[in-house]
Each structure stands twice: as C-alpha cells, then as structure tokens.
Amino acid sequence: MNVKKKGLMTRVLHDGHQPDRETGSRAVPIYQTTSYAFRDCDHAANLFALKEPGYIYTRIMNPTTDVLEKRLASIHEAAGSLATASGMAAIFYSVTSITRAGQNIVSGSNLYGGTHTLFTHTLKRFGIEVRFVDSGDAENFARAIDRDTRLLFTESVGNPRCNIDDLEAIAKIAHAHDLPLIVDNTSTPPPIFNPFEWGADILVYSLTKMIGGHGTSIGGAIVEKGGFGWERGGKYPEITGPDPSYHDLNVWEAMDCEKKEQPDCPIFTLKARIGLLRDTGAALSPMNSFLFLQGLETLPLRAKVHVENALAVARHLETHPLVSWINYAGLPSHPDHERCLKMFPLGCGAVFGFGIKGGLTAGKKFIESVELCSHVANILDARTLVIHPAGTTHQQLSPGEQAEAGVTGDMIRISVGLEDVRDILDDLDQALEKSQKL
Ligand SMILES: Cc1ncc(COP(=O)(O)O)c(C=O)c1O
C-alpha cells in the first residue's frame, strides 16, 4: 500500500509500526535499552561500518524513536526525520550539519527567544555568523546572501509577533542561490501547515509543544523533504564528500543519492545522525519518544481545537475595552492576514500577543491574576498558557532586538489551549478586570 495516499489521521495512528510477531503488542513498545545484542563479530563490524542497517546504541538509533521518526516523516510526506532531545538540539544540528566556522546563515529576526540567543551568541563562538533580516520582505534575504552563506532560516508563524512570511518567495531566493530553506514549524504542525508545500527543504520542531501536546516531555526533530540538490555549487562537502570519521566513506555516493535525484534519499538526517548526534549525543529517550507518539496519535484532532479556540479568544480580546492591541494573524487587523488565509486555511496557530491598557504594571497584575490559565514558559500545551515575554522568554535580547522581534513591555503572550472556550474567556475577563486595580 502506498503510505502517501493514506489520510493524516490514519498515518498518525499506524505508520512506522506493525505489531511484532512475538508479542502482538498493538501500542508501540518502549524499547528502554541502551544497546542491542550483535549476532556475531561480523555483524557488529558491519553495523559499525554502515555496511548493513541495524541498531547499535540508543544514542544513535532506537526502535521506539524510529517509529516516531517514520511517523513524523510520513505526516509531512518527507524523505526522513531525526528525533533529538529538544527543539534547541534540532535547530543546532540542522544549522551546524552544513555550516562551519567562517560561513554564515541568513535568518528572519522574529524568532523564539532561545533560537535568537543561540544564533546571536553561541553560534558566534563557533565562528558562524547569523545575519538577521526583516523576513517580512523576502528580498531582504537575497540582499544578505554572499558566497559563504549556507542556509536560510525562518519560522512558519513568528513567535510572538505572529508574522507570516512569504515562504514561497523566500524558498525561490534560497534555491536560486543553491541554498536550503529551513523552517521552524513548531507552532503549526500538520494538519495546520506543511511548509514543504511552500518550498521549504528542512523543518525543525520543538516536539515539546503541540506535537507532544500535553506539556510532559522535552524533545525535538528535524524533518527532511528530500530532493535538495546538495551537490550543486559544491557547497556541502559535509553531505556529498568523503567522511573522514568513517574512513572516508562517501555516504552520498553509496546511497546513489545524486542519481536518484534523491526524493527518497534522507541524506541530511542520516548524516546528522551518524555525525553530530553520534558525537554530541542529544538523543531523545525512548520513554519520551513513546510520549510523543501518544501526542501524535491525536494531533490532527487537537490542532483543530487549538486554532478554533485561538480565533474565538482573539476575536473576544480584540473588542475588549482593556486590551490596547492584538497581533493574531487570523484577524483582519493583522498585516499578514491575507497570507494567513492563503497559507493556513485551518487558522494560523494558537499563539499570539496582546497589550493591556496600563502597560507593564497592568500586564504583571494580569499574569498574577489568571486562575485557569497557567503562567509558564511554554506554548501549545493542552492547557491555556500566558507569559510576559519581555521579562522572560525574550529577556536576554537587547531592547533593540526585542523591538525587532515585536516584544514590547506591555505584551502578554497567550497560547490558547483546549479547555471549553467560554471558561478561557471568563478567566481572561476576570484577570483583565483585576489588572486595573493597582
Ligand atoms: C518556535 C520554537 N522553536 C524552538 C523551541 C525550542 O524547543 P525546546 O524547548 O524543545 O528546546 C521553542 C521553545 O519554546 C519554540 O517556541
């Protein structure tokens, strides 16, 4: 059966796993093991030399994680996936798999604060320059590219500005320069959005968020579309060249990726697994892989309620007398609303910002007055979450960087959950009321 023809709900429930013959376990088993018994010495040697597929050690591969990776690839109709211990590890691996000291990447500036800090400070220590641009105009990416640029990066829906970039135009610019476009799709996983349909080449996820869905586990993933021309321009020896850490084995040639034009050749995720993951070890634990599989099984159902509730909350807040502004792209007042309608027919996620009359002081009072909503540093839990970005998630940014990322002192970020929407609105109303009593 062609897996690509099945519906999304079927894929999240079935792909990548069949009950095994020995036990018939219907749920995906948790293979809580560090290592795997070799049949004999030749078998062990072949596995280490990548001459035959199989499991060696859970830092690199694990059967529970393998199902998660296959399912993530399947829901995106992608060539491959690599699970990691966190979203940050996925972002770090996706960039450093193909970028080295002296090179640069071009990134939109409206990013999750942790990614902004990684790009500004930590990558700099490794000699990688990140050129931030206003991603609202795709041409800004073109202007920042030079011969040492190795990739373009942006988020599907910017956090917390809720901006929506013209991904198609950015992808065209990337491909015209033989560069891949990497998109952080954490806020809008399928069925909300599949950036591969808009030209992206690689996705990164914090699985911690809507995919896990219940606020229980930290994890991340890279998903690779396949079909990117890594050989063009000779820019990516990490992918297409001999690998000195495998006695100069050339995996690209061994897998015949070039000839196959590699639509099904998961070379990027494979090289990240046998290189960076092997050497730096941010592996997802089998237990967490299981929990993310549980989340995936209901993702399409939950995703729809998240976006429905978000729109209802956004409409309510927009007309509330104590709210001074709101930035949900699902509302006609947002500058990217047309793009939201075109690219996100279900709705553009469930995370957005709003300002409270009374500014910073009222904002703090609001956060401390919510009862149903939780004041936590997370988004896209099943529950509704609120936070004050300037004092927390974006605290490490300079005032100028905060302004670029759309973070203001009076901003509250809300991640709308799955509660009955009437109860969310009641809680917001009572907290808004209290925010004014100083
Ligand atoms: C858009 C986005 N990307 C990446 C991350 C980092 O993910 P993690 O916390 O799983 O490392 C986050 C975390 O909040 C995020 O919101």
PDB file of N, CA and C in Angstrom, residues 289-343:
ATOM      1  N   SER A 289      10.085   9.334  23.407  1.00  0.00           N
ATOM      2  CA  SER A 289       9.604   9.019  22.048  1.00  0.00           C
ATOM      3  C   SER A 289       8.204   8.439  22.133  1.00  0.00           C
ATOM      4  N   PHE A 290       7.992   7.556  23.099  1.00  0.00           N
ATOM      5  CA  PHE A 290       6.665   6.953  23.293  1.00  0.00           C
ATOM      6  C   PHE A 290       5.626   8.033  23.599  1.00  0.00           C
ATOM      7  N   LEU A 291       5.990   8.959  24.490  1.00  0.00           N
ATOM      8  CA  LEU A 291       5.034  10.014  24.852  1.00  0.00           C
ATOM      9  C   LEU A 291       4.723  10.919  23.651  1.00  0.00           C
ATOM     10  N   PHE A 292       5.731  11.172  22.819  1.00  0.00           N
ATOM     11  CA  PHE A 292       5.462  11.977  21.615  1.00  0.00           C
ATOM     12  C   PHE A 292       4.593  11.207  20.615  1.00  0.00           C
ATOM     13  N   LEU A 293       4.763   9.887  20.572  1.00  0.00           N
ATOM     14  CA  LEU A 293       3.879   9.090  19.709  1.00  0.00           C
ATOM     15  C   LEU A 293       2.437   9.176  20.200  1.00  0.00           C
ATOM     16  N   GLN A 294       2.265   9.169  21.520  1.00  0.00           N
ATOM     17  CA  GLN A 294       0.911   9.332  22.078  1.00  0.00           C
ATOM     18  C   GLN A 294       0.324  10.664  21.640  1.00  0.00           C
ATOM     19  N   GLY A 295       1.164  11.709  21.686  1.00  0.00           N
ATOM     20  CA  GLY A 295       0.700  13.032  21.260  1.00  0.00           C
ATOM     21  C   GLY A 295       0.333  13.030  19.775  1.00  0.00           C
ATOM     22  N   LEU A 296       1.219  12.446  18.971  1.00  0.00           N
ATOM     23  CA  LEU A 296       0.981  12.442  17.516  1.00  0.00           C
ATOM     24  C   LEU A 296      -0.352  11.790  17.161  1.00  0.00           C
ATOM     25  N   GLU A 297      -0.720  10.744  17.937  1.00  0.00           N
ATOM     26  CA  GLU A 297      -1.932   9.985  17.582  1.00  0.00           C
ATOM     27  C   GLU A 297      -3.197  10.841  17.621  1.00  0.00           C
ATOM     28  N   THR A 298      -3.181  11.929  18.383  1.00  0.00           N
ATOM     29  CA  THR A 298      -4.372  12.790  18.421  1.00  0.00           C
ATOM     30  C   THR A 298      -4.082  14.192  17.884  1.00  0.00           C
ATOM     31  N   LEU A 299      -2.900  14.389  17.314  1.00  0.00           N
ATOM     32  CA  LEU A 299      -2.523  15.735  16.851  1.00  0.00           C
ATOM     33  C   LEU A 299      -3.564  16.372  15.924  1.00  0.00           C
ATOM     34  N   PRO A 300      -4.033  15.664  14.880  1.00  0.00           N
ATOM     35  CA  PRO A 300      -4.963  16.340  13.963  1.00  0.00           C
ATOM     36  C   PRO A 300      -6.245  16.806  14.666  1.00  0.00           C
ATOM     37  N   LEU A 301      -6.696  16.033  15.668  1.00  0.00           N
ATOM     38  CA  LEU A 301      -7.921  16.426  16.383  1.00  0.00           C
ATOM     39  C   LEU A 301      -7.651  17.634  17.267  1.00  0.00           C
ATOM     40  N   ARG A 302      -6.547  17.578  17.994  1.00  0.00           N
ATOM     41  CA  ARG A 302      -6.230  18.676  18.933  1.00  0.00           C
ATOM     42  C   ARG A 302      -5.916  19.964  18.178  1.00  0.00           C
ATOM     43  N   ALA A 303      -5.173  19.810  17.075  1.00  0.00           N
ATOM     44  CA  ALA A 303      -4.738  21.010  16.334  1.00  0.00           C
ATOM     45  C   ALA A 303      -5.942  21.854  15.923  1.00  0.00           C
ATOM     46  N   LYS A 304      -7.004  21.169  15.485  1.00  0.00           N
ATOM     47  CA  LYS A 304      -8.189  21.919  15.026  1.00  0.00           C
ATOM     48  C   LYS A 304      -8.824  22.685  16.179  1.00  0.00           C
ATOM     49  N   VAL A 305      -8.875  22.079  17.368  1.00  0.00           N
ATOM     50  CA  VAL A 305      -9.495  22.771  18.507  1.00  0.00           C
ATOM     51  C   VAL A 305      -8.609  23.947  18.949  1.00  0.00           C
ATOM     52  N   HIS A 306      -7.273  23.743  18.930  1.00  0.00           N
ATOM     53  CA  HIS A 306      -6.361  24.855  19.278  1.00  0.00           C
ATOM     54  C   HIS A 306      -6.667  26.086  18.422  1.00  0.00           C
ATOM     55  N   VAL A 307      -6.743  25.883  17.097  1.00  0.00           N
ATOM     56  CA  VAL A 307      -6.907  27.058  16.229  1.00  0.00           C
ATOM     57  C   VAL A 307      -8.324  27.639  16.327  1.00  0.00           C
ATOM     58  N   GLU A 308      -9.316  26.780  16.507  1.00  0.00           N
ATOM     59  CA  GLU A 308     -10.696  27.292  16.678  1.00  0.00           C
ATOM     60  C   GLU A 308     -10.792  28.142  17.942  1.00  0.00           C
ATOM     61  N   ASN A 309     -10.257  27.605  19.043  1.00  0.00           N
ATOM     62  CA  ASN A 309     -10.295  28.353  20.310  1.00  0.00           C
ATOM     63  C   ASN A 309      -9.490  29.647  20.205  1.00  0.00           C
ATOM     64  N   ALA A 310      -8.340  29.575  19.501  1.00  0.00           N
ATOM     65  CA  ALA A 310      -7.479  30.767  19.381  1.00  0.00           C
ATOM     66  C   ALA A 310      -8.233  31.886  18.670  1.00  0.00           C
ATOM     67  N   LEU A 311      -8.945  31.541  17.609  1.00  0.00           N
ATOM     68  CA  LEU A 311      -9.677  32.570  16.876  1.00  0.00           C
ATOM     69  C   LEU A 311     -10.772  33.174  17.757  1.00  0.00           C
ATOM     70  N   ALA A 312     -11.467  32.325  18.514  1.00  0.00           N
ATOM     71  CA  ALA A 312     -12.534  32.833  19.395  1.00  0.00           C
ATOM     72  C   ALA A 312     -11.947  33.766  20.455  1.00  0.00           C
ATOM     73  N   VAL A 313     -10.809  33.380  21.038  1.00  0.00           N
ATOM     74  CA  VAL A 313     -10.179  34.214  22.074  1.00  0.00           C
ATOM     75  C   VAL A 313      -9.681  35.523  21.455  1.00  0.00           C
ATOM     76  N   ALA A 314      -9.075  35.431  20.266  1.00  0.00           N
ATOM     77  CA  ALA A 314      -8.546  36.634  19.609  1.00  0.00           C
ATOM     78  C   ALA A 314      -9.681  37.612  19.310  1.00  0.00           C
ATOM     79  N   ARG A 315     -10.804  37.089  18.799  1.00  0.00           N
ATOM     80  CA  ARG A 315     -11.943  37.979  18.486  1.00  0.00           C
ATOM     81  C   ARG A 315     -12.456  38.639  19.754  1.00  0.00           C
ATOM     82  N   HIS A 316     -12.507  37.897  20.829  1.00  0.00           N
ATOM     83  CA  HIS A 316     -13.005  38.442  22.088  1.00  0.00           C
ATOM     84  C   HIS A 316     -12.072  39.552  22.597  1.00  0.00           C
ATOM     85  N   LEU A 317     -10.759  39.261  22.569  1.00  0.00           N
ATOM     86  CA  LEU A 317      -9.803  40.239  23.104  1.00  0.00           C
ATOM     87  C   LEU A 317      -9.772  41.507  22.252  1.00  0.00           C
ATOM     88  N   GLU A 318      -9.931  41.330  20.947  1.00  0.00           N
ATOM     89  CA  GLU A 318      -9.821  42.492  20.059  1.00  0.00           C
ATOM     90  C   GLU A 318     -10.856  43.571  20.407  1.00  0.00           C
ATOM     91  N   THR A 319     -12.021  43.135  20.896  1.00  0.00           N
ATOM     92  CA  THR A 319     -13.063  44.126  21.195  1.00  0.00           C
ATOM     93  C   THR A 319     -13.126  44.444  22.685  1.00  0.00           C
ATOM     94  N   HIS A 320     -12.216  43.899  23.468  1.00  0.00           N
ATOM     95  CA  HIS A 320     -12.263  44.119  24.916  1.00  0.00           C
ATOM     96  C   HIS A 320     -11.766  45.528  25.244  1.00  0.00           C
ATOM     97  N   PRO A 321     -12.495  46.271  26.073  1.00  0.00           N
ATOM     98  CA  PRO A 321     -12.085  47.661  26.335  1.00  0.00           C
ATOM     99  C   PRO A 321     -10.742  47.787  27.055  1.00  0.00           C
ATOM    100  N   LEU A 322     -10.263  46.736  27.720  1.00  0.00           N
ATOM    101  CA  LEU A 322      -8.987  46.847  28.446  1.00  0.00           C
ATOM    102  C   LEU A 322      -7.791  46.337  27.634  1.00  0.00           C
ATOM    103  N   VAL A 323      -8.059  45.942  26.375  1.00  0.00           N
ATOM    104  CA  VAL A 323      -6.962  45.449  25.518  1.00  0.00           C
ATOM    105  C   VAL A 323      -6.627  46.535  24.507  1.00  0.00           C
ATOM    106  N   SER A 324      -5.341  46.934  24.454  1.00  0.00           N
ATOM    107  CA  SER A 324      -4.997  48.050  23.568  1.00  0.00           C
ATOM    108  C   SER A 324      -4.614  47.583  22.161  1.00  0.00           C
ATOM    109  N   TRP A 325      -4.088  46.392  22.026  1.00  0.00           N
ATOM    110  CA  TRP A 325      -3.766  45.885  20.688  1.00  0.00           C
ATOM    111  C   TRP A 325      -3.670  44.365  20.741  1.00  0.00           C
ATOM    112  N   ILE A 326      -3.732  43.737  19.568  1.00  0.00           N
ATOM    113  CA  ILE A 326      -3.646  42.271  19.494  1.00  0.00           C
ATOM    114  C   ILE A 326      -2.994  41.920  18.169  1.00  0.00           C
ATOM    115  N   ASN A 327      -2.186  40.849  18.154  1.00  0.00           N
ATOM    116  CA  ASN A 327      -1.470  40.562  16.902  1.00  0.00           C
ATOM    117  C   ASN A 327      -1.728  39.168  16.337  1.00  0.00           C
ATOM    118  N   TYR A 328      -2.955  38.688  16.354  1.00  0.00           N
ATOM    119  CA  TYR A 328      -3.254  37.360  15.789  1.00  0.00           C
ATOM    120  C   TYR A 328      -3.497  37.484  14.284  1.00  0.00           C
ATOM    121  N   ALA A 329      -2.725  36.732  13.497  1.00  0.00           N
ATOM    122  CA  ALA A 329      -2.832  36.860  12.031  1.00  0.00           C
ATOM    123  C   ALA A 329      -4.157  36.327  11.492  1.00  0.00           C
ATOM    124  N   GLY A 330      -4.923  35.648  12.325  1.00  0.00           N
ATOM    125  CA  GLY A 330      -6.253  35.199  11.910  1.00  0.00           C
ATOM    126  C   GLY A 330      -7.278  36.323  11.919  1.00  0.00           C
ATOM    127  N   LEU A 331      -6.885  37.495  12.415  1.00  0.00           N
ATOM    128  CA  LEU A 331      -7.798  38.644  12.430  1.00  0.00           C
ATOM    129  C   LEU A 331      -7.470  39.576  11.261  1.00  0.00           C
ATOM    130  N   PRO A 332      -8.481  40.174  10.647  1.00  0.00           N
ATOM    131  CA  PRO A 332      -8.230  41.083   9.517  1.00  0.00           C
ATOM    132  C   PRO A 332      -7.325  42.259   9.887  1.00  0.00           C
ATOM    133  N   SER A 333      -7.220  42.592  11.189  1.00  0.00           N
ATOM    134  CA  SER A 333      -6.389  43.738  11.585  1.00  0.00           C
ATOM    135  C   SER A 333      -4.881  43.428  11.492  1.00  0.00           C
ATOM    136  N   HIS A 334      -4.500  42.146  11.365  1.00  0.00           N
ATOM    137  CA  HIS A 334      -3.060  41.807  11.313  1.00  0.00           C
ATOM    138  C   HIS A 334      -2.529  42.043   9.905  1.00  0.00           C
ATOM    139  N   PRO A 335      -1.322  42.649   9.774  1.00  0.00           N
ATOM    140  CA  PRO A 335      -0.801  42.938   8.420  1.00  0.00           C
ATOM    141  C   PRO A 335      -0.611  41.689   7.552  1.00  0.00           C
ATOM    142  N   ASP A 336      -0.462  40.515   8.160  1.00  0.00           N
ATOM    143  CA  ASP A 336      -0.263  39.294   7.356  1.00  0.00           C
ATOM    144  C   ASP A 336      -1.540  38.473   7.220  1.00  0.00           C
ATOM    145  N   HIS A 337      -2.697  39.104   7.442  1.00  0.00           N
ATOM    146  CA  HIS A 337      -3.955  38.353   7.436  1.00  0.00           C
ATOM    147  C   HIS A 337      -4.220  37.661   6.092  1.00  0.00           C
ATOM    148  N   GLU A 338      -3.958  38.373   4.982  1.00  0.00           N
ATOM    149  CA  GLU A 338      -4.222  37.773   3.657  1.00  0.00           C
ATOM    150  C   GLU A 338      -3.382  36.521   3.470  1.00  0.00           C
ATOM    151  N   ARG A 339      -2.104  36.621   3.889  1.00  0.00           N
ATOM    152  CA  ARG A 339      -1.213  35.462   3.784  1.00  0.00           C
ATOM    153  C   ARG A 339      -1.702  34.319   4.679  1.00  0.00           C
ATOM    154  N   CYS A 340      -2.235  34.675   5.827  1.00  0.00           N
ATOM    155  CA  CYS A 340      -2.771  33.660   6.740  1.00  0.00           C
ATOM    156  C   CYS A 340      -3.904  32.899   6.052  1.00  0.00           C
ATOM    157  N   LEU A 341      -4.807  33.633   5.402  1.00  0.00           N
ATOM    158  CA  LEU A 341      -5.943  32.983   4.742  1.00  0.00           C
ATOM    159  C   LEU A 341      -5.466  32.072   3.615  1.00  0.00           C
ATOM    160  N   LYS A 342      -4.437  32.551   2.888  1.00  0.00           N
ATOM    161  CA  LYS A 342      -3.948  31.790   1.734  1.00  0.00           C
ATOM    162  C   LYS A 342      -3.184  30.526   2.165  1.00  0.00           C
ATOM    163  N   MET A 343      -2.336  30.672   3.170  1.00  0.00           N
ATOM    164  CA  MET A 343      -1.430  29.571   3.520  1.00  0.00           C
ATOM    165  C   MET A 343      -1.952  28.690   4.649  1.00  0.00           C
TER     166      MET A 343
END
